[in-house]
Short mmCIF file of C-alpha atoms in Angstrom, two decimals:
data_model
loop_
_atom_site.label_atom_id
_atom_site.label_comp_id
_atom_site.label_asym_id
_atom_site.label_seq_id
_atom_site.Cartn_x
_atom_site.Cartn_y
_atom_site.Cartn_z
CA MET A 123 67.10 42.28 146.37
CA THR A 124 66.37 45.60 148.01
CA ARG A 125 66.44 49.03 146.48
CA PRO A 126 69.40 50.09 148.67
CA THR A 127 71.35 47.10 147.34
CA LEU A 128 70.81 48.24 143.76
CA MET A 129 71.72 51.81 144.73
CA VAL A 130 75.01 50.59 146.22
CA ILE A 131 75.83 48.66 143.05
CA ARG A 132 74.98 51.66 140.85
CA ASP A 133 76.98 54.04 143.03
CA GLU A 134 79.98 51.72 142.90
CA HIS A 135 79.72 51.52 139.11
CA SER A 136 79.54 55.32 138.96
CA ALA A 137 82.63 55.68 141.14
CA LEU A 138 84.61 53.27 138.98
CA SER A 139 83.44 55.01 135.83
CA ALA A 140 84.55 58.37 137.25
CA VAL A 141 88.05 57.05 137.98
CA LEU A 142 88.36 55.55 134.51
CA ARG A 143 87.18 58.80 132.87
CA SER A 144 89.60 60.77 135.04
CA ILE A 145 92.52 58.65 133.90
CA GLY A 146 91.57 59.27 130.28
CA LEU A 147 91.26 63.02 130.86
CA LEU A 148 94.56 63.15 132.72
CA LEU A 149 96.37 61.32 129.91
CA SER A 150 94.75 63.49 127.23
CA GLU A 151 95.75 66.69 128.97
CA HIS A 152 99.36 65.62 129.40
CA ARG A 153 99.54 64.38 125.81
CA ARG A 154 98.18 67.74 124.63
CA ARG A 155 100.75 69.61 126.74
CA ARG A 156 103.52 67.16 125.77
CA THR A 157 104.29 66.56 129.45
CA LEU A 158 104.55 63.48 131.59
CA PRO A 159 101.65 62.71 133.89
CA ASP A 160 102.08 62.41 137.63
CA PHE A 161 102.89 58.71 137.93
CA THR A 162 102.03 58.67 141.63
CA VAL A 163 98.50 59.78 140.79
CA LEU A 164 98.18 57.20 138.00
CA ARG A 165 99.46 54.43 140.28
CA ALA A 166 96.95 55.48 142.95
CA MET A 167 94.12 55.40 140.43
CA LEU A 168 95.11 51.93 139.21
CA PHE A 169 95.44 50.81 142.82
CA TYR A 170 91.86 51.93 143.39
CA ILE A 171 90.71 49.99 140.31
CA ASP A 172 92.53 46.92 141.59
CA GLU A 173 91.51 47.17 145.22
CA PHE A 174 87.95 48.33 145.09
CA PRO A 175 86.23 46.81 142.06
CA GLU A 176 88.37 43.72 141.78
CA LYS A 177 88.47 42.77 145.45
CA ILE A 178 85.29 44.27 146.90
CA HIS A 179 82.71 45.23 144.28
CA HIS A 180 83.01 42.21 142.00
CA THR A 181 82.95 39.92 145.02
CA LYS A 182 79.65 41.46 146.10
CA GLU A 183 78.20 40.89 142.68
CA SER A 184 79.57 37.40 142.03
CA GLU A 185 79.11 35.95 145.51
CA LEU A 186 76.07 37.79 146.82
CA LEU A 187 74.00 39.34 144.05
CA PHE A 188 74.38 36.95 141.13
CA PRO A 189 73.43 33.77 143.05
CA ARG A 190 70.18 35.45 144.18
CA VAL A 191 69.41 36.60 140.66
CA ARG A 192 70.11 33.06 139.37
CA GLN A 193 67.60 31.65 141.88
CA ARG A 194 64.89 34.07 140.86
CA SER A 195 65.58 34.15 137.14
CA PRO A 196 67.35 31.06 135.76
CA GLU A 197 66.95 32.39 132.21
CA GLY A 198 69.52 35.06 133.06
CA ALA A 199 72.25 32.50 133.75
CA ALA A 200 74.07 33.12 130.46
CA VAL A 201 74.26 36.86 131.15
CA LEU A 202 75.52 36.27 134.69
CA ASP A 203 78.09 33.77 133.42
CA ARG A 204 79.34 36.42 130.99
CA LEU A 205 79.53 39.01 133.78
CA ASP A 206 81.51 36.60 135.97
CA ALA A 207 83.86 35.99 133.03
CA ASP A 208 84.16 39.77 132.57
CA HIS A 209 85.19 40.08 136.22
CA ALA A 210 87.95 37.50 135.74
CA TRP A 211 89.08 39.19 132.53
CA SER A 212 89.18 42.64 134.14
CA ALA A 213 91.37 41.40 137.00
CA ALA A 214 93.94 40.18 134.47
CA ARG A 215 93.61 43.42 132.52
CA VAL A 216 94.42 45.52 135.61
CA ARG A 217 97.68 43.57 135.99
CA GLU A 218 98.54 44.36 132.38
CA LEU A 219 97.76 48.04 132.91
CA GLU A 220 99.97 48.15 135.99
CA HIS A 221 102.79 46.57 133.99
CA GLU A 222 102.31 49.03 131.11
CA LEU A 223 102.33 51.96 133.56
CA VAL A 224 105.60 50.82 135.17
CA ALA A 225 107.16 50.43 131.72
CA PHE A 226 105.97 53.92 130.73
CA GLU A 227 107.31 55.43 133.94
CA MET A 228 110.66 53.63 133.96
CA MET A 229 111.38 54.01 130.27
CA ASN A 230 110.03 57.47 129.50
CA ASP A 231 113.52 58.90 128.92
CA VAL A 232 114.91 56.15 126.67
CA PRO A 233 114.40 55.77 122.92
CA ASP A 234 111.53 53.28 123.45
CA GLY A 235 109.80 55.63 125.90
CA THR A 236 107.35 57.09 123.41
CA ALA A 237 106.21 53.61 122.42
CA ARG A 238 105.73 52.70 126.09
CA ARG A 239 103.59 55.78 126.63
CA ALA A 240 101.50 54.93 123.59
CA ALA A 241 101.14 51.31 124.75
CA PHE A 242 99.88 52.42 128.16
CA GLU A 243 97.49 54.97 126.71
CA GLN A 244 96.17 52.44 124.20
CA ALA A 245 95.70 49.85 126.94
CA MET A 246 93.74 52.36 129.02
#
């Protein structure tokens, strides 16, 4: 495993972390102002989380990086198994977040709208 490979993995983790933090900040600001967030922006951010980490980054780790680490360090197998399980769990979680966001957006002006906003924010 080369240093550039580790740098790519770290940079990708940093990018994902930045998007997740940005979603939290966006939601906090709109909650504070008692306004609705820009749903187009939120959908785009969730799309990024679905497309990039779930389809590209996790594939790099699970199919390229982890097998090499397993070869060099079999004692790390349990940790790598947990990380692979985390990848599967996060893919399902993104689907739930997308569903919660649609519910929040579509139902924000009905009596249950406040609960849908809270459910989305809690899920995030």
